[in-house]
Amino acid sequence: MKRHIKAIFFIILLFQSLTMSGCWNKRDLNELSILSGMGIDMGSKADEITLVYQIINPSAIAGKGASSMKTPFLTIKTSDKTLFAAIRQGTRETPRRLYFGHVQIYIVSSEIAEKKGIKDLFDLLYRDHEIRENIKVLIAKKQKAEDILSTQSVLEINGGTSLLKHLENAHGSEGTVRPVEVREVISTLMNPTSGLVIPVVYLSPSILRSKLENLQDSVQKSVIKTTGFAVFKKDKLIGYLNPKEGRALNWITDNLIHTVIVVPYKGADNTVEVLHSETEVHTQFKQGKPEILLDIKMDANIGEVNAAVDLTKLSTIEDFKKYTNLSVKKDIENLIKRVQRDYKVDIFQFGTTLERNHPKEWKKIKNNWEEYLVDLTVKIKVNTTIKAVGMKNNTFQLKMEGR
Amino acid sequence: MIENGVINRYQLWLLVINFHLGSALLFFPGKIAAESKQNGWIAILLVTLIGSLLILLTVTLVSRNNNQTIVKISESLLGKPIGFLVGLFYAWFYIHLTAILLREIEEMIISTILNETPEIVIYIMITSLVFWVTYHGIEIIARTTEIFAPIAFLGLLLTVILVIPLMQLENLLPIMAEGIKPIIKGSYDVLGFTFAEISIFFMIIPFVNNHKILLKTTISAGIVAGLLLTVMVVVSIMVLGVNTTAMSIFAPLNVARLIDIGHFLQRIELLMYSTYLVTMLVKLTLSFYAGVIAMAQTFHLSDYRANITPLIIIVITLSPALGESIIEFFDASRFWTPYTLVLSLVIPLLLLGISYMKGKK
């Protein structure tokens, strides 16, 4: 009897391994349209949104035939009242099933962000199991998401990857922008006292460059730029931060990696390269009023000296430190003033820090946080350490002047 | 003895850890963040403390009564009719728990990976495995765990290491801003889903070969499991933030989905799936096995294997009936903590009291 049961089980197992070796809802690669980017524009009707998909064309990307005259991606668009409905309409326009697992970039046009707000554009990205919540979000400044998604790029043929690397490059080296993921958008929106910022992307100048011939022109008629931020109040776009303000914001929120600062000194403009920056936000309450102290510590190199100064003297280095500190401090002060005057939203996340450090006092001022924010005292302390001066210890301008 | 197999100390240690991690690993962070917010980890530590006491109670009761199962203990202490009812109650609980665990696996698989697959396919795949392992008895269950548990731990460890770059320590602040009340509430909510289900081990502990250092083994395993759960809660809150963790049904899966090391090492949430599936299958098999043995002992059968087929059919039919949707299924879990506490605290305490009274005579 026992032997019989064993045999039966063996047959069942064999059968299972034959029939259940794949998933039930398997999809092969050649049945899929892989998306690398998505975008949202205003629909033609008032209550509709237009969804733009950037679909990778595998036969153009694969292999060494970079000169093949096939477009590496194509964009299609569909409109409906909700995101999911629009996505399902996409099946009418492609022979293959759309696959969202590799979407890297999600672009929302500023028009829809200003007029309708963005709250209806994110739930699906969060709820669906196929889409990932670390997609990077961008705002197309005064342009259509479609224009940006259909732009051919020369150095990275895959459109979505190109935009992602654009963003990361600008964040890593210049620091005027920083990637914001879908999950950050949602968690910021969930917190009623904090303000949302989303990085900005635009074509400059605004000339559509969707044809493949553009790739053969060394003078690009227009380029994609990712710099600065769009500022949101609740979920509506209310304004922008320019690149310099964007960098100041990164300083405050401790998101700056590298940047360069132009330091005027002895009648010439010099450059200091920031290698590492760390910001600590200290908070305190004085007579029921919150106060913020920003403590910024930077390591820097002197990158370029155009003034006739003696770099071997310690006093020169001290001066460089002083002027660097001043320049950073001024940038940050300007941004805080502008936000307090024009936007009145807490894009610095000071409220969250106050809540973490002083939960009891925070409860009292939470409901009137906007009033407190407008005349919040922010003290800024910048401390630069200059580590190196490059490969030369003195300047040739000094010799030019015959000293 | 109805079962001739024996397990050693190390195997029991692994079984206890896997049993506590199964199901709790994925659901805990979300559940506990909803009530206790940032202080979820304190709540888990509290649960671990209570859980250790429950383990102490379980082991004491079993070892005071010649290492018998709860069915035999209640029969000898309470007499035939009442003992029979208590035994039946325990057997029912184990089967009920099996059905719930089966449903949990099914919901997890359907809402995250195979969302077009019919439920019955998943039920059959999992129960046929459970059938096979249970048929061969406790030794095979323990050995299977011995082989697969390292995979589970490795998956957990790798996931935690790889999300280190995404962790934000500030997300854990402020500590205890709302006082102790939300912490107690949160720990009450989740107590029923791990440590209060320890009553399964009333049916497992009797098969351990060395009863001398039993207490040390089980309690250390309980503490290790509690600490691993704490790590998972802390990691989820640090990576996702409190609000998002509370919103997520499977928060650790969401955490694992975010792994992205240099755009190269990414999309490896299957590590977390493997941990979940291994621990969950151990828990499922143990509770089913406990149900089968309890049923056989209650009815004084000579071989427990005859029970497997009817009980597995009951489990497969009960599982879908537990709720129409995942929401209804979770909603019913409100009554779970008191229910499990009756079986792991109230009845064992009563039995222990009776055994002390009888012992004095």
Coordinates of N, CA and C in Angstrom, one line a residue, chain A residues 28-161:
Chain A
D28 N 5.6 36.6 -22.1 CA 7.0 36.6 -22.7 C 7.4 37.9 -23.1
L29 N 8.7 38.1 -23.3 CA 9.2 39.4 -23.6 C 8.7 39.9 -25.0
N30 N 8.5 38.9 -25.9 CA 8.0 39.4 -27.2 C 6.6 39.6 -27.3
E31 N 5.9 39.5 -26.1 CA 4.5 39.9 -26.1 C 4.3 41.3 -25.4
L32 N 5.4 41.9 -25.0 CA 5.3 43.1 -24.1 C 5.8 44.3 -24.9
S33 N 5.2 45.4 -24.5 CA 5.7 46.7 -24.9 C 6.3 47.3 -23.6
I34 N 7.6 47.4 -23.6 CA 8.2 47.9 -22.3 C 8.2 49.4 -22.3
L35 N 7.7 50.0 -21.3 CA 7.7 51.4 -21.2 C 8.9 51.9 -20.4
S36 N 9.5 53.1 -20.8 CA 10.6 53.6 -20.1 C 10.2 54.9 -19.4
G37 N 9.1 55.5 -19.9 CA 8.7 56.8 -19.3 C 7.2 57.0 -19.5
M38 N 6.6 57.8 -18.7 CA 5.2 58.1 -18.8 C 5.0 59.6 -18.6
G39 N 4.0 60.2 -19.1 CA 3.7 61.6 -18.9 C 2.2 61.9 -18.9
I40 N 1.9 63.0 -18.2 CA 0.5 63.4 -18.1 C 0.3 64.8 -18.7
D41 N -0.6 65.0 -19.6 CA -1.0 66.3 -20.1 C -2.4 66.5 -19.9
M42 N -2.9 67.8 -20.1 CA -4.3 68.1 -20.1 C -5.0 67.4 -21.2
G43 N -6.1 66.8 -21.0 CA -6.9 66.2 -22.0 C -7.6 67.2 -22.9
S44 N -8.1 66.8 -24.0 CA -8.8 67.7 -24.9 C -10.1 68.1 -24.3
K45 N -10.8 67.2 -23.6 CA -12.0 67.6 -22.8 C -11.6 68.0 -21.4
A46 N -12.4 68.8 -20.8 CA -12.1 69.4 -19.5 C -11.8 68.4 -18.4
D47 N -12.6 67.3 -18.4 CA -12.5 66.4 -17.3 C -11.6 65.2 -17.6
E48 N -10.9 65.3 -18.7 CA -10.0 64.2 -19.1 C -8.5 64.5 -18.9
I49 N -7.7 63.4 -18.7 CA -6.3 63.6 -18.8 C -5.7 62.8 -19.9
T50 N -4.6 63.3 -20.5 CA -4.0 62.6 -21.5 C -2.7 61.9 -21.0
L51 N -2.6 60.6 -21.2 CA -1.5 59.9 -20.8 C -0.5 59.6 -22.0
V52 N 0.7 60.0 -21.8 CA 1.7 59.8 -22.9 C 2.6 58.6 -22.5
Y53 N 2.8 57.6 -23.3 CA 3.7 56.6 -23.0 C 4.9 56.6 -23.9
Q54 N 6.1 56.3 -23.3 CA 7.2 56.2 -24.2 C 7.6 54.7 -24.2
I55 N 7.4 54.1 -25.4 CA 7.6 52.7 -25.5 C 9.0 52.4 -26.1
I56 N 9.7 51.5 -25.5 CA 11.0 51.1 -26.1 C 10.8 50.3 -27.3
N57 N 11.6 50.5 -28.3 CA 11.6 49.7 -29.5 C 12.8 48.8 -29.5
P58 N 12.6 47.6 -29.0 CA 13.8 46.7 -28.7 C 14.7 46.5 -29.9
S59 N 14.1 46.4 -31.1 CA 14.9 46.0 -32.3 C 15.8 47.1 -32.7
A60 N 15.5 48.4 -32.2 CA 16.4 49.5 -32.6 C 17.5 49.6 -31.5
I61 N 17.2 49.2 -30.3 CA 18.2 49.4 -29.2 C 19.1 48.2 -29.1
A62 N 18.6 47.0 -29.4 CA 19.5 45.8 -29.3 C 20.5 45.8 -30.4
G63 N 21.6 45.1 -30.2 CA 22.6 44.9 -31.2 C 23.5 46.1 -31.4
K64 N 24.4 46.0 -32.4 CA 25.4 47.0 -32.6 C 25.0 48.1 -33.6
G65 N 23.9 47.8 -34.2 CA 23.4 48.7 -35.3 C 22.9 50.0 -34.8
A66 N 23.8 50.8 -34.3 CA 23.4 52.1 -33.7 C 23.0 53.0 -34.9
S67 N 23.5 52.7 -36.1 CA 23.1 53.6 -37.2 C 21.8 53.2 -37.8
S68 N 21.1 52.1 -37.3 CA 19.9 51.7 -37.9 C 18.9 52.8 -37.8
M69 N 18.2 53.0 -38.9 CA 17.3 54.1 -39.0 C 15.9 53.8 -38.4
K70 N 15.9 53.2 -37.3 CA 14.6 52.9 -36.6 C 14.6 53.8 -35.4
T71 N 13.5 54.3 -35.0 CA 13.5 55.1 -33.8 C 13.6 54.2 -32.5
P72 N 14.5 54.6 -31.6 CA 14.7 53.7 -30.4 C 13.5 53.7 -29.5
F73 N 12.6 54.6 -29.6 CA 11.3 54.5 -28.8 C 10.2 55.3 -29.6
L74 N 9.0 55.0 -29.2 CA 7.9 55.8 -29.8 C 7.0 56.2 -28.7
T75 N 6.3 57.3 -29.0 CA 5.3 57.8 -28.0 C 3.9 57.7 -28.5
I76 N 3.0 57.2 -27.7 CA 1.6 57.2 -28.0 C 0.9 57.9 -26.9
K77 N -0.3 58.3 -27.1 CA -1.1 58.9 -26.0 C -2.6 58.5 -26.1
T78 N -3.2 58.4 -24.9 CA -4.6 58.1 -24.8 C -5.2 59.0 -23.8
S79 N -6.5 59.3 -23.9 CA -7.1 60.2 -22.9 C -8.3 59.5 -22.3
D80 N -8.5 59.7 -21.0 CA -9.7 59.2 -20.3 C -9.8 60.0 -19.0
K81 N -10.8 59.6 -18.2 CA -11.0 60.4 -17.0 C -10.0 60.0 -15.9
T82 N -9.7 58.7 -15.9 CA -8.7 58.3 -14.8 C -7.5 57.7 -15.5
L83 N -6.5 57.5 -14.7 CA -5.2 57.0 -15.2 C -5.3 55.6 -15.7
F84 N -6.0 54.8 -14.9 CA -6.1 53.3 -15.3 C -6.9 53.2 -16.5
A85 N -8.0 53.9 -16.7 CA -8.8 53.8 -17.9 C -8.0 54.2 -19.1
A86 N -7.2 55.3 -18.9 CA -6.4 55.7 -20.1 C -5.3 54.7 -20.4
I87 N -4.8 54.0 -19.4 CA -3.8 53.0 -19.7 C -4.4 51.8 -20.5
R88 N -5.6 51.4 -20.1 CA -6.2 50.3 -20.8 C -6.6 50.7 -22.2
Q89 N -6.8 52.0 -22.5 CA -7.0 52.4 -23.8 C -5.8 52.2 -24.7
G90 N -4.7 52.3 -24.0 CA -3.4 52.1 -24.7 C -3.3 50.8 -25.5
T91 N -4.1 49.8 -25.1 CA -4.0 48.5 -25.8 C -4.6 48.6 -27.2
R92 N -5.4 49.7 -27.4 CA -6.0 49.8 -28.8 C -4.9 50.2 -29.7
E93 N -3.8 50.9 -29.2 CA -2.9 51.5 -30.1 C -1.6 50.7 -30.3
T94 N -1.4 49.7 -29.5 CA -0.2 48.9 -29.7 C -0.6 47.4 -29.8
P95 N 0.3 46.7 -30.6 CA 0.0 45.2 -30.8 C 0.4 44.4 -29.6
R96 N 1.2 45.0 -28.7 CA 1.7 44.2 -27.5 C 1.1 44.8 -26.2
R97 N 1.1 44.0 -25.2 CA 0.6 44.4 -23.9 C 1.6 45.4 -23.3
L98 N 1.1 46.5 -22.7 CA 2.0 47.5 -22.1 C 2.5 46.9 -20.8
Y99 N 3.8 47.1 -20.6 CA 4.4 46.6 -19.3 C 5.0 47.8 -18.6
F100 N 4.6 48.0 -17.3 CA 5.0 49.3 -16.6 C 6.1 49.0 -15.6
G101 N 6.6 47.8 -15.5 CA 7.6 47.5 -14.5 C 8.9 48.3 -14.7
H102 N 9.2 48.8 -15.9 CA 10.5 49.4 -16.1 C 10.3 50.9 -16.3
V103 N 9.2 51.5 -16.0 CA 9.0 52.9 -16.1 C 10.0 53.6 -15.1
Q104 N 10.7 54.6 -15.7 CA 11.7 55.3 -14.8 C 11.4 56.7 -14.5
I105 N 10.6 57.3 -15.4 CA 10.3 58.7 -15.3 C 8.8 59.0 -15.5
Y106 N 8.3 59.9 -14.7 CA 6.9 60.2 -14.7 C 6.9 61.7 -14.8
I107 N 6.4 62.2 -16.0 CA 6.4 63.7 -16.2 C 5.0 64.2 -16.1
V108 N 4.8 65.3 -15.3 CA 3.5 65.9 -15.3 C 3.6 67.3 -15.8
S109 N 2.7 67.7 -16.7 CA 2.9 69.0 -17.3 C 2.4 70.0 -16.3
S110 N 3.1 71.2 -16.3 CA 2.8 72.2 -15.3 C 1.3 72.7 -15.5
E111 N 0.8 72.6 -16.7 CA -0.6 73.1 -16.9 C -1.6 72.4 -16.0
I112 N -1.4 71.0 -16.0 CA -2.4 70.2 -15.3 C -2.1 70.4 -13.8
A113 N -0.8 70.6 -13.4 CA -0.5 70.7 -12.0 C -1.0 72.0 -11.4
E114 N -1.1 73.1 -12.3 CA -1.6 74.3 -11.8 C -3.1 74.3 -11.8
K115 N -3.7 73.8 -12.8 CA -5.2 73.9 -12.9 C -5.9 72.9 -12.1
K116 N -5.5 71.6 -12.2 CA -6.3 70.5 -11.5 C -5.6 70.0 -10.3
G117 N -4.3 70.2 -10.2 CA -3.6 69.6 -9.0 C -3.2 68.2 -9.4
I118 N -2.3 67.6 -8.6 CA -1.7 66.4 -9.0 C -2.2 65.2 -8.2
K119 N -3.2 65.4 -7.3 CA -3.5 64.3 -6.4 C -4.2 63.1 -7.1
D120 N -4.8 63.4 -8.2 CA -5.4 62.2 -8.9 C -4.5 61.4 -9.8
L121 N -3.2 61.8 -9.8 CA -2.3 61.2 -10.7 C -1.4 60.2 -10.1
F122 N -1.5 59.9 -8.8 CA -0.5 59.1 -8.1 C -1.0 57.9 -7.5
D123 N -2.3 57.7 -7.2 CA -2.7 56.5 -6.5 C -2.3 55.2 -7.2
L124 N -2.6 55.2 -8.5 CA -2.3 54.0 -9.3 C -0.9 53.6 -9.2
L125 N 0.0 54.6 -9.3 CA 1.4 54.2 -9.2 C 1.8 53.6 -7.9
Y126 N 1.0 53.8 -6.9 CA 1.3 53.3 -5.6 C 0.6 52.0 -5.3
R127 N -0.5 51.9 -5.8 CA -1.4 50.7 -5.5 C -1.0 49.5 -6.4
D128 N -0.7 49.8 -7.6 CA -0.5 48.7 -8.6 C 0.8 47.9 -8.2
H129 N 0.8 46.6 -8.5 CA 1.9 45.8 -8.1 C 3.0 45.9 -9.2
E130 N 2.6 46.3 -10.4 CA 3.6 46.2 -11.5 C 4.5 47.5 -11.5
I131 N 3.9 48.6 -11.2 CA 4.6 49.9 -11.2 C 5.3 50.0 -9.9
R132 N 6.5 50.6 -10.0 CA 7.3 50.8 -8.8 C 7.2 52.2 -8.2
E133 N 7.3 52.2 -6.8 CA 7.1 53.5 -6.2 C 8.3 54.4 -6.2
N134 N 9.4 53.9 -6.7 CA 10.6 54.7 -6.8 C 10.8 55.3 -8.2
I135 N 9.8 55.4 -9.0 CA 9.8 56.2 -10.2 C 10.1 57.6 -9.9
K136 N 10.9 58.3 -10.7 CA 11.2 59.7 -10.4 C 10.2 60.6 -11.1
V137 N 9.8 61.6 -10.4 CA 8.7 62.5 -10.9 C 9.3 63.8 -11.4
L138 N 8.8 64.3 -12.5 CA 9.3 65.6 -13.0 C 8.1 66.5 -13.4
I139 N 8.3 67.8 -13.4 CA 7.3 68.7 -13.9 C 7.8 69.3 -15.2
A140 N 7.0 69.2 -16.2 CA 7.4 69.9 -17.5 C 6.9 71.3 -17.4
K141 N 7.9 72.2 -17.3 CA 7.6 73.6 -17.1 C 7.1 74.3 -18.3
K142 N 5.8 74.7 -18.2 CA 5.1 75.4 -19.3 C 5.2 74.7 -20.7
Q143 N 5.4 73.4 -20.6 CA 5.5 72.6 -21.8 C 4.6 71.3 -21.6
K144 N 4.5 70.6 -22.7 CA 3.7 69.4 -22.6 C 4.7 68.2 -22.3
A145 N 4.2 67.3 -21.5 CA 5.0 66.2 -21.2 C 5.3 65.4 -22.4
E146 N 4.4 65.4 -23.4 CA 4.6 64.7 -24.6 C 5.8 65.2 -25.4
D147 N 6.0 66.5 -25.4 CA 7.2 67.1 -26.1 C 8.5 66.6 -25.5
I148 N 8.5 66.5 -24.2 CA 9.8 66.1 -23.6 C 10.0 64.6 -23.8
L149 N 8.9 63.8 -23.7 CA 9.0 62.4 -23.8 C 9.4 62.0 -25.2
S150 N 9.0 62.8 -26.2 CA 9.3 62.4 -27.6 C 10.6 63.0 -28.1
T151 N 11.3 63.6 -27.3 CA 12.6 64.2 -27.7 C 13.6 63.1 -27.9
Q152 N 14.3 63.0 -29.0 CA 15.4 62.1 -29.2 C 16.6 62.6 -28.5
S153 N 17.3 61.7 -27.8 CA 18.6 62.1 -27.2 C 19.7 61.4 -27.9
V154 N 20.8 62.1 -28.0 CA 22.0 61.6 -28.8 C 22.8 60.6 -28.0
L155 N 23.1 60.9 -26.7 CA 24.1 60.1 -26.0 C 23.5 58.9 -25.4
E156 N 22.2 59.0 -24.9 CA 21.6 57.8 -24.4 C 20.3 57.6 -25.2
I157 N 20.3 56.5 -26.0 CA 19.3 56.4 -27.0 C 17.9 56.1 -26.3
N158 N 17.9 55.5 -25.1 CA 16.6 55.2 -24.4 C 16.2 56.5 -23.7
G159 N 15.0 56.9 -24.1 CA 14.5 58.2 -23.6 C 14.4 58.3 -22.1
G160 N 13.7 57.3 -21.5 CA 13.5 57.4 -20.0 C 14.8 57.4 -19.3
T161 N 15.7 56.5 -19.7 CA 17.0 56.4 -19.0 C 17.8 57.7 -19.1

